Short mmCIF file of C-alpha atoms and ligand atoms in Angstrom, two decimals:
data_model
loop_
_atom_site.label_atom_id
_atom_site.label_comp_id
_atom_site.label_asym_id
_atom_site.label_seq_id
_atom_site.Cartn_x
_atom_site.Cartn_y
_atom_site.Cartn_z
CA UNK A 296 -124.02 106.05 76.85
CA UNK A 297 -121.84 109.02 76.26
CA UNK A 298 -123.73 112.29 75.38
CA UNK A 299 -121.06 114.01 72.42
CA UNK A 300 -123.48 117.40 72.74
CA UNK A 301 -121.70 117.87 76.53
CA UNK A 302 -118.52 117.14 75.09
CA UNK A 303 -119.18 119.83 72.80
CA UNK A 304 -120.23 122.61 75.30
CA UNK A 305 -117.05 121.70 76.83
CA UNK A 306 -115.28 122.53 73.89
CA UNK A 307 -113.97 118.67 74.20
CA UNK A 308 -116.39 117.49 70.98
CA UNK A 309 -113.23 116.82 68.64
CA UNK A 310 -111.81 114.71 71.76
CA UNK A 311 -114.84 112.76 72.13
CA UNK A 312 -114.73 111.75 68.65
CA UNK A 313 -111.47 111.24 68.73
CA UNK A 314 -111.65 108.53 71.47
CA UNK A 315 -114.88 107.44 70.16
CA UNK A 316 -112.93 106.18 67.06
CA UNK A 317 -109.55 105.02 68.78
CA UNK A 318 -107.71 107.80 67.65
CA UNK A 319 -104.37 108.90 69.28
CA UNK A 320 -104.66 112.15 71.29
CA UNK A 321 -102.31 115.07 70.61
CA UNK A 322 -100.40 116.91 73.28
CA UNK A 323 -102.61 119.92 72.96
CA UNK A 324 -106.06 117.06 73.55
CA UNK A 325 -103.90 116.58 76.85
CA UNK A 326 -103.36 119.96 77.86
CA UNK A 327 -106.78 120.85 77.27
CA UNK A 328 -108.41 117.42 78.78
CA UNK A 329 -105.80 119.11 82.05
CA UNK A 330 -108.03 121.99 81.97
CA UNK A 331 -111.66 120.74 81.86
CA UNK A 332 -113.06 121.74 84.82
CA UNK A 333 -115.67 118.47 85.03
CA UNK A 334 -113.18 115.47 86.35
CA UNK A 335 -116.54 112.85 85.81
CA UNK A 336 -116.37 114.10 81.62
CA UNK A 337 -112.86 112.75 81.68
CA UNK A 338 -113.03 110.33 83.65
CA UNK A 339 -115.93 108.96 81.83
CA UNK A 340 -114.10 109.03 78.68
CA UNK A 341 -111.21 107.29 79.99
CA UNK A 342 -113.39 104.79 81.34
CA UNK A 343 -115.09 104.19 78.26
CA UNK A 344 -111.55 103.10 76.96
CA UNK A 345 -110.88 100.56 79.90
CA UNK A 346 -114.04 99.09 79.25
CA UNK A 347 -113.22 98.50 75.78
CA UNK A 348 -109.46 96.90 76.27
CA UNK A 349 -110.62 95.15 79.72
CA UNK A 350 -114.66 94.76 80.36
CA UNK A 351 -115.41 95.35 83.78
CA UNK A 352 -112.15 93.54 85.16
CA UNK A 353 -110.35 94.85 87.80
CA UNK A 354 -106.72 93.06 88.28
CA UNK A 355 -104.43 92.57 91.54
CA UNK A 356 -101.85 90.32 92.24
CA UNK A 357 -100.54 88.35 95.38
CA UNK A 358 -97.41 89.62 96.17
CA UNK A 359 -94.46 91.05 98.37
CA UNK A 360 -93.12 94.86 98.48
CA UNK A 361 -88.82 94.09 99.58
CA UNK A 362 -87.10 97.37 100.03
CA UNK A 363 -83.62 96.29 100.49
CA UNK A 364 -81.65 99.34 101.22
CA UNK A 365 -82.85 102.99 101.90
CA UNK A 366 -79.21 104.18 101.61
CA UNK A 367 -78.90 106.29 98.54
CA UNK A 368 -76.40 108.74 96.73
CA UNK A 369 -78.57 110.47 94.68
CA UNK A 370 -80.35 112.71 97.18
CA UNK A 371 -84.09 113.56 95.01
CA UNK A 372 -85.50 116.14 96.75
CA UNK A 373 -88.45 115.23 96.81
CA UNK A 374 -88.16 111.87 98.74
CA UNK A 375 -88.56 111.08 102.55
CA UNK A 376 -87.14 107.72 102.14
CA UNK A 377 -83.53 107.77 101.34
CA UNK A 378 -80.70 107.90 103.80
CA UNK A 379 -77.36 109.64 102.54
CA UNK A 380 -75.43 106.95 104.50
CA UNK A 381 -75.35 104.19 106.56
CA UNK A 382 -74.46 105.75 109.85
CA UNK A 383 -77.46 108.45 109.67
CA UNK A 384 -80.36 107.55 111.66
CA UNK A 385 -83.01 105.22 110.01
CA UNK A 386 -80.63 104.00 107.45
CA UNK A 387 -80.94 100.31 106.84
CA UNK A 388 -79.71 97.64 104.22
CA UNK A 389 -81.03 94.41 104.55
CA UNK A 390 -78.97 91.06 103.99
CA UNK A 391 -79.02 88.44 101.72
CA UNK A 392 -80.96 85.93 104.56
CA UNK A 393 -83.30 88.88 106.15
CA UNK A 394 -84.66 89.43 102.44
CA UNK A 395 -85.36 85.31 102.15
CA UNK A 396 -87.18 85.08 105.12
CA UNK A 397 -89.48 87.95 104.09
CA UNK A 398 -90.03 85.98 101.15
CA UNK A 399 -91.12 82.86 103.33
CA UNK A 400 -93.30 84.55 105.44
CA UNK A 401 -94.16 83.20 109.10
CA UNK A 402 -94.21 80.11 109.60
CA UNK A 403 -97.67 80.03 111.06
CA UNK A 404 -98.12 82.24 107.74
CA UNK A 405 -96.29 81.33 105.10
CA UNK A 406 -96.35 83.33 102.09
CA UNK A 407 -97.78 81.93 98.81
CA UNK A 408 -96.97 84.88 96.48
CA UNK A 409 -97.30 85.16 92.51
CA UNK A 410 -95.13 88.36 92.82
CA UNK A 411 -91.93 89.45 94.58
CA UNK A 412 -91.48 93.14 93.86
CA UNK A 413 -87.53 94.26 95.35
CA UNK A 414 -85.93 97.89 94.51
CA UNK A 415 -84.40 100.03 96.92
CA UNK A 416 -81.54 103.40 96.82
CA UNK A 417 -78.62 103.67 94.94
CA UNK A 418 -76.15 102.36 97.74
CA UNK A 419 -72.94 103.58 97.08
CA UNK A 420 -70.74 99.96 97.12
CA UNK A 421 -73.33 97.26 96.87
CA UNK A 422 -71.74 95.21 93.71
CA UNK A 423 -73.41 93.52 90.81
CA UNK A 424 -73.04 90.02 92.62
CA UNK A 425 -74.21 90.75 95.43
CA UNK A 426 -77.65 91.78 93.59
CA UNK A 427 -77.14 87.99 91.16
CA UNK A 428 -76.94 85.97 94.33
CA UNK A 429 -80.00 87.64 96.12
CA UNK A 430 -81.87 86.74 93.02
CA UNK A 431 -80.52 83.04 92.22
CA UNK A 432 -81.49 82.47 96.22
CA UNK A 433 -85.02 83.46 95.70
CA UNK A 434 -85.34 81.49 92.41
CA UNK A 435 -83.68 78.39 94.12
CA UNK A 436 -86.23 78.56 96.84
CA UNK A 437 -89.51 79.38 94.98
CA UNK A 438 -88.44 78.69 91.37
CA UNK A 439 -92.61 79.85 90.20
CA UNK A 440 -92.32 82.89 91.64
CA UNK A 441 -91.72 86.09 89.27
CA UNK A 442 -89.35 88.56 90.72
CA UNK A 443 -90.07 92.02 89.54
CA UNK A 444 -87.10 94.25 90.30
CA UNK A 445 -84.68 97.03 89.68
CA UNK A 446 -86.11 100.37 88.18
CA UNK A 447 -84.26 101.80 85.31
CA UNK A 448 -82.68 104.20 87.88
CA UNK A 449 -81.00 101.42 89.79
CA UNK A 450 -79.81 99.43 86.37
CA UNK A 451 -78.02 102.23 85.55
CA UNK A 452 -76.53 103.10 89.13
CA UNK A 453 -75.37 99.32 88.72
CA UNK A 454 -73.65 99.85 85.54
CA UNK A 455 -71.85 102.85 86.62
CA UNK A 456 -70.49 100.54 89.33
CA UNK A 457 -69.69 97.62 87.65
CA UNK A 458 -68.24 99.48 84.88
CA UNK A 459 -70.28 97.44 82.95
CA UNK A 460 -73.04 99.26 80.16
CA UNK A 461 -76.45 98.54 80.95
CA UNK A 462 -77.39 96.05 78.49
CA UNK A 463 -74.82 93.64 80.01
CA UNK A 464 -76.39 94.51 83.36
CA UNK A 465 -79.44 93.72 82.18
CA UNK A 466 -78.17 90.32 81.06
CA UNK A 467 -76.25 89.12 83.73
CA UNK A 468 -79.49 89.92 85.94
CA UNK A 469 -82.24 87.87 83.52
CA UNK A 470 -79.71 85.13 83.76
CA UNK A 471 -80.29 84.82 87.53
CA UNK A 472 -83.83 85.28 87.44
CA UNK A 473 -85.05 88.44 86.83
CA UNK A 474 -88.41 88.50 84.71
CA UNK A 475 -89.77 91.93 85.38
CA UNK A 476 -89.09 95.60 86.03
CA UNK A 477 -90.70 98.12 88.02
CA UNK A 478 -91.87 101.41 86.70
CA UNK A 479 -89.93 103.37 89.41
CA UNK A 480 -87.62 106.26 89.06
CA UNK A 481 -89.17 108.02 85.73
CA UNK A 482 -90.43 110.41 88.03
CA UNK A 483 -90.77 113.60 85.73
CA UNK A 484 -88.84 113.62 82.24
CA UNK A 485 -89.24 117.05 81.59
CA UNK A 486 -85.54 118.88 81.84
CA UNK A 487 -85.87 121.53 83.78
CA UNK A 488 -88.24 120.20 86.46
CA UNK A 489 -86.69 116.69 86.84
CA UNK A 490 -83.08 119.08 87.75
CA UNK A 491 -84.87 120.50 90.69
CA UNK A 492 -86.36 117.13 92.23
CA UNK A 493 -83.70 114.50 91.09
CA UNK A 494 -80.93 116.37 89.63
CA UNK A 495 -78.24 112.88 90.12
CA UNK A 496 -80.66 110.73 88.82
CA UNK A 497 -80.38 109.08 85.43
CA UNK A 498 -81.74 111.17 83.49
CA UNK A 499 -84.40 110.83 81.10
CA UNK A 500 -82.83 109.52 77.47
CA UNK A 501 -81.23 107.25 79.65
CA UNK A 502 -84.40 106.46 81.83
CA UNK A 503 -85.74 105.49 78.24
CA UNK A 504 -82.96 103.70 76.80
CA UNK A 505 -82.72 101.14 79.53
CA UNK A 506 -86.36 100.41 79.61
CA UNK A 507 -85.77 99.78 75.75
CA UNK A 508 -82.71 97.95 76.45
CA UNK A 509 -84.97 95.47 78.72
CA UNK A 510 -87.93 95.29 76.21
CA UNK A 511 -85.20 94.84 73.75
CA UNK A 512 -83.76 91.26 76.07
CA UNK A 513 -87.72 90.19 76.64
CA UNK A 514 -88.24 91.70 79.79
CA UNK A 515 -91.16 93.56 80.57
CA UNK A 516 -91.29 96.70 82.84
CA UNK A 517 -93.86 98.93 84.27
CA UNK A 518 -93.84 103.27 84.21
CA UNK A 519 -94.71 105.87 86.39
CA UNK A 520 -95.00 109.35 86.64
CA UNK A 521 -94.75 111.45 89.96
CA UNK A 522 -96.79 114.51 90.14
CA UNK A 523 -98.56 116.36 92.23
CA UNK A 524 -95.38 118.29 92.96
CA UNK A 525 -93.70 121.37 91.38
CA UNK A 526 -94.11 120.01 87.82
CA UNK A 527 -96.32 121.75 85.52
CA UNK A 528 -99.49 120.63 83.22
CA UNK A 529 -97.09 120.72 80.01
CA UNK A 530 -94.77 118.60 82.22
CA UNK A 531 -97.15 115.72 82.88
CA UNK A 532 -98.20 115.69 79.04
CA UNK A 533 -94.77 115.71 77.81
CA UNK A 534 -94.40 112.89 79.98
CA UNK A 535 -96.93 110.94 79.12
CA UNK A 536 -96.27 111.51 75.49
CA UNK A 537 -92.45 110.51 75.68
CA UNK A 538 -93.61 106.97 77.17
CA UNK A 539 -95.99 106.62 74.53
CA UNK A 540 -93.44 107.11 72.00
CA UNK A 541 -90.76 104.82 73.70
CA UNK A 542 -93.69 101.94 73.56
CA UNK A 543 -93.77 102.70 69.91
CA UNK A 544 -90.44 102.04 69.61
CA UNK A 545 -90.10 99.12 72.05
CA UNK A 546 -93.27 97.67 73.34
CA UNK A 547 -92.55 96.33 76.32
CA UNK A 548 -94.47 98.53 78.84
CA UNK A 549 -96.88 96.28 80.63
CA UNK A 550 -98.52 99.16 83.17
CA UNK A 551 -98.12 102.43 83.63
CA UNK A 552 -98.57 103.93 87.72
CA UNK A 553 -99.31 107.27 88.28
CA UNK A 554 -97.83 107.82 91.63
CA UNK A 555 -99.08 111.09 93.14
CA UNK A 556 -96.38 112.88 95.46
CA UNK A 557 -96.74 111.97 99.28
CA UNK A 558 -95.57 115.12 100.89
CA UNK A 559 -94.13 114.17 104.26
CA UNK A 560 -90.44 114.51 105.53
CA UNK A 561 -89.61 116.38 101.88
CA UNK A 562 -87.33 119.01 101.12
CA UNK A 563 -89.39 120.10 98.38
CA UNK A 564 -91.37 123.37 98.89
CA UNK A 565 -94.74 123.01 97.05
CA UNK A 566 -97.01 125.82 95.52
CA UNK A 567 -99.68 126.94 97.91
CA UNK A 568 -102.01 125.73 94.86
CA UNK A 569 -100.96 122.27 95.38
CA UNK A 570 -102.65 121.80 98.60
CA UNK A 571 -104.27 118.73 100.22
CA UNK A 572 -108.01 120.18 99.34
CA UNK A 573 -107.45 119.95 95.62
CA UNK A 574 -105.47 116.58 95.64
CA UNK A 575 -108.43 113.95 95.33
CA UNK A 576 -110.22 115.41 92.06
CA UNK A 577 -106.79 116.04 90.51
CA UNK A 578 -105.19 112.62 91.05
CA UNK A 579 -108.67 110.92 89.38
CA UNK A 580 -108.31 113.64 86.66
CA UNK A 581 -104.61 112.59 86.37
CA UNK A 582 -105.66 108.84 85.95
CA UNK A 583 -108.00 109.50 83.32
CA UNK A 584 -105.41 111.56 81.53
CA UNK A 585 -102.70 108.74 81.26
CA UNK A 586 -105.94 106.17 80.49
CA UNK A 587 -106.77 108.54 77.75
CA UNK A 588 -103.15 109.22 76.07
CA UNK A 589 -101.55 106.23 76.64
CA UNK A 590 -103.25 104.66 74.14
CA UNK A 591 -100.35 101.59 73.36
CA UNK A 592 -100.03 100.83 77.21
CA UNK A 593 -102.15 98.25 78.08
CA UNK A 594 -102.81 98.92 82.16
CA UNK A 595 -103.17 102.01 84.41
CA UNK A 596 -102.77 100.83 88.26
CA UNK A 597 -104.63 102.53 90.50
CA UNK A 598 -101.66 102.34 93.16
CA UNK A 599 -103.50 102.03 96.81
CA UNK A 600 -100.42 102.65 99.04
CA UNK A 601 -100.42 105.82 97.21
CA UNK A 602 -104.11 106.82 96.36
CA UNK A 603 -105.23 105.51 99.82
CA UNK A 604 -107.47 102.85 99.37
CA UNK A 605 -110.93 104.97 98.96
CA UNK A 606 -109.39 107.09 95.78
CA UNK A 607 -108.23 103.56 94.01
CA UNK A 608 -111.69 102.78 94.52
CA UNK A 609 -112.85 105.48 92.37
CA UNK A 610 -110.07 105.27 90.24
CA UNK A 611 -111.25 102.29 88.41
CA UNK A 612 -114.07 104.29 87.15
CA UNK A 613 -111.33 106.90 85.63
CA UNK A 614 -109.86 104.59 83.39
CA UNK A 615 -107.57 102.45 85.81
CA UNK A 616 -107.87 98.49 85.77
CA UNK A 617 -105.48 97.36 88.24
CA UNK A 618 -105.20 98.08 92.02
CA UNK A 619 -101.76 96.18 92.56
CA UNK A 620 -101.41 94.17 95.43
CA UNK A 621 -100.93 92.20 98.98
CA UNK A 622 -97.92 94.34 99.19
CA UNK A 623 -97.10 92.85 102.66
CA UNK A 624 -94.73 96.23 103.62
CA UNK A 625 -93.89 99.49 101.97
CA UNK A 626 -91.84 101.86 102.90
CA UNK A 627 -91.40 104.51 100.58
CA UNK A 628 -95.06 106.01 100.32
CA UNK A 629 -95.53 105.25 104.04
CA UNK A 630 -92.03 107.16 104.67
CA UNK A 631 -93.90 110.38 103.46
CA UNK A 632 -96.88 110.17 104.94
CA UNK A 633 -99.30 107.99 103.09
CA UNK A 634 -102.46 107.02 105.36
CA UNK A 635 -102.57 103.44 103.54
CA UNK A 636 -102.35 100.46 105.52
CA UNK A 637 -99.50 98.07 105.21
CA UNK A 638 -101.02 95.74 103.07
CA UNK A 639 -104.04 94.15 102.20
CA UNK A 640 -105.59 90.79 102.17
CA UNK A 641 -106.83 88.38 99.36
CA UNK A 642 -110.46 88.66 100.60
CA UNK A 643 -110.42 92.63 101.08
CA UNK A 644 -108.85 93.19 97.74
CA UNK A 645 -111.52 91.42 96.33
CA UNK A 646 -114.46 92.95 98.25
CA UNK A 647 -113.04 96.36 97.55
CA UNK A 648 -112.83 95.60 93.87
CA UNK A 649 -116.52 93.68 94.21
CA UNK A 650 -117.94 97.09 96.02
CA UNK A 651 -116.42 99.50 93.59
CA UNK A 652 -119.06 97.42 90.30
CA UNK A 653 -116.09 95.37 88.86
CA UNK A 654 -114.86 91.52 88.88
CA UNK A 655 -111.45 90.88 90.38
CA UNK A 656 -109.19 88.88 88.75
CA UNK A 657 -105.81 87.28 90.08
CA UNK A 658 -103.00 87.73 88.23
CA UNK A 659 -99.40 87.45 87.60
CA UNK A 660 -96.46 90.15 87.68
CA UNK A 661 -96.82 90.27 83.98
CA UNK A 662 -100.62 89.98 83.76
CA UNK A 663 -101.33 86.76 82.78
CA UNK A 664 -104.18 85.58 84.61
CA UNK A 665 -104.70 83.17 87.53
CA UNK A 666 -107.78 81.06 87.01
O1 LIG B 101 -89.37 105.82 91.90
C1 LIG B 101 -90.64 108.34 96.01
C2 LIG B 101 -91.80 107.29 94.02
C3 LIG B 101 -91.27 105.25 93.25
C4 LIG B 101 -92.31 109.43 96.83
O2 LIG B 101 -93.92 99.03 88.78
C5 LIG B 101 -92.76 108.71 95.74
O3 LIG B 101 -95.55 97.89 89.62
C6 LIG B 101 -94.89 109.52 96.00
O4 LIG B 101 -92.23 102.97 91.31
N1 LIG B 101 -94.51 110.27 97.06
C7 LIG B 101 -91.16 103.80 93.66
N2 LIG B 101 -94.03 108.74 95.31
C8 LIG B 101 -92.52 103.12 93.62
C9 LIG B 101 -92.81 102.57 92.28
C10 LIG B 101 -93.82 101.50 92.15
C11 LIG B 101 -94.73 101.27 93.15
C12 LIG B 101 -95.65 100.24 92.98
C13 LIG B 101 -95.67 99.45 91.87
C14 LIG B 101 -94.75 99.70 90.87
C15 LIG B 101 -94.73 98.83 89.67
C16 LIG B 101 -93.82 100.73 90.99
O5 LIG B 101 -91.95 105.93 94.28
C17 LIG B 101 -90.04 106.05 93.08
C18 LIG B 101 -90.61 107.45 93.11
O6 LIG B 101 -91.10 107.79 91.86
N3 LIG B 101 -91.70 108.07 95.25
N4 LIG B 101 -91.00 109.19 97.01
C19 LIG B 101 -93.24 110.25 97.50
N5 LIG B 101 -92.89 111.01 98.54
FE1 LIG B 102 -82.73 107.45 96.01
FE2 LIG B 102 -84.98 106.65 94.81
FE3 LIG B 102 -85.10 108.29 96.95
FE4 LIG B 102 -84.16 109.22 94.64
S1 LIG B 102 -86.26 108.48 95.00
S2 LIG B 102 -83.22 109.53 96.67
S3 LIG B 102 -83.10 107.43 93.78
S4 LIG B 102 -84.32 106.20 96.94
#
């Protein structure tokens, strides 16, 4: 049971009420939820609300990480991963036949997955088809499986392209199989700070537009938010509030991820503030934020690759209900540094949901569950 008298000699008692009674939060109940200097008070609010929308249910799914090409032209400062081209060392793009055989597994190991997640750079002359056939091949092979793919960034890097406008890419990729998008590449909306760590990205009215283009066809899609960089607290809230409004509009946000900034092999320069002895109590705060203001999203993941498998733990009791998945390979948090393993099994997702106080449940890329 909550106690609203601590709430109030926090100065949080209109907050506590507020949640108590379902009521949207206000950029300023953000900010100052950013400032309250006991994380467990927040993050036993937000929790309160994921017990209400989920019980004591903690989601992952089976599935597959693909990153198919780390060759990108829009340079984000901010990211270890990318390769400006081809011939620089590292760089890879993988073909049509290495991706299917990393859907099929070993063969003393075949994969059964529920989940194929693929996104990778902006390469500069991959075409439209190119992306259609990878996807028809998958579906032809393993016509249950969802394929999650594409972030908003990469739609609209295959528009510009194709010459095409996004909705029609958006089309012409449902058609051969697409079900799902990944929350990648939102990054940070505000202006001034998304210039200095993504300046050639899409930016973020278009970010927006395509994910409402896609709710707009029936497919779903996921959000994130990186921080834990050089963005501010009024930057994260401004975020999280321009999502929330998009969902009002469209809908079709299934999870949001809060991805917090891996800072290996990065050209960004962080404040001396930002360093690695602060990082664990702010990410939980973080989670418990989004829980608390994203109020029409239904799931906060609790990313492991990212949070490192102990912090997911103690995420689900700051408002997150999902911990992802198998994964199988990742290369972009791993790229910069994360200490994650590659990927997990069935049984140790399940004990580390089981150890953390909450049931696991199996489910799919859009979360409907597996009995
Ligand atoms: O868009 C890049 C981020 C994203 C770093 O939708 C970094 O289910 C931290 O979006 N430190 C891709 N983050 C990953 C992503 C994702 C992951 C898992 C599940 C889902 C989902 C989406 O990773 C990029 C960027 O925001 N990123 N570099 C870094 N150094
Ligand atoms: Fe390219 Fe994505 Fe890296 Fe930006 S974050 S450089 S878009 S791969």
């Amino acid at each position: 049971m909550l106690d609203a008298s601590y709430y109030a000699t926090l100065g949080l008692g209109d907050i506590f009420h507020k949640v108590m009674a379902a009521e949207r939060l206000s950029f300023d109940d953000g900010l100052r939820l950013s400032a309250c200097p006991d994380v467990t008070a927040v993050g036993a609010l937000a929790h309160h609300v994921r017990t209400r929308l989920h019980g004591d249910r903690a989601f992952y799914v089976v599935n597959r990480h693909i990153n198919y090409t780390n060759v990108c032209v829009n340079g984000c400062t901010f990211c270890a991963y990318r390769r400006d081209d081809e011939k620089q060392q590292g760089a890879f793009v993988l073909s049509k036949e290495d991706i299917l055989a990393r859907v099929r597994g070993e063969a003393e190991n075949p994969l059964h997955l529920d989940e194929l997640h693929i996104v990778g750079g902006c390469h500069p002359s991959l075409p439209l088809e190119w992306f259609e056939d990878v996807l028809r091949s998958v579906r032809a092979e393993h016509p249950r499986l969802e394929i999650k793919a594409f972030t908003c960034v990469e739609i609209a890097h295959f528009a510009k392209l194709s010459g095409l406008s996004t909705l029609e890419v958006l089309k012409r990729l449902r058609k051969a199989g697409l079900v799902m998008m990944p929350g990648g590449g939102a990054e940070i909306f505000a202006e001034e700070t998304r210039r200095k760590i993504c300046p050639h990205k899409a930016d973020a009215d278009t970010w927006l537009r395509i994910a409402g283009e896609a709710h707009s066809l029936g497919i779903k899609t996921n959000c994130t938010m990186l921080f834990g960089h050089i963005e501010s607290p009024e930057d994260r809230i401004d975020h999280l509030c321009r999502l929330r409004e998009q969902q009002d509009r469209s809908g079709g946000f299934t999870c949001f991820i809060p991805l917090p900034f891996q800072t290996e092999n990065s050209r960004l320069t962080l404040p001396e503030e930002a360093g690695a002895h602060v990082r664990g109590l702010d990410q939980l705060r973080t989670v418990a934020i989004c829980r608390l203001m994203l109020d029409n999203i239904p799931h906060i993941k609790a990313y492991w690759i990212m949070l490192g498998e102990k912090l997911a733990q103690a995420a689900l009791w700051h408002g997150a209900d999902d911990l992802d998945g198998t994964i199988v390979e990742e290369k972009i948090g791993h790229m910069a540094g994360a200490q994650s393993a590659a990927g997990l099994t069935i049984p140790q997702l399940e004990h580390m949901i089981r150890e953390s106080g909450f049931t696991p449940v199996r489910r799919t890329a859009t979360f409907d569950t597996i009995a």
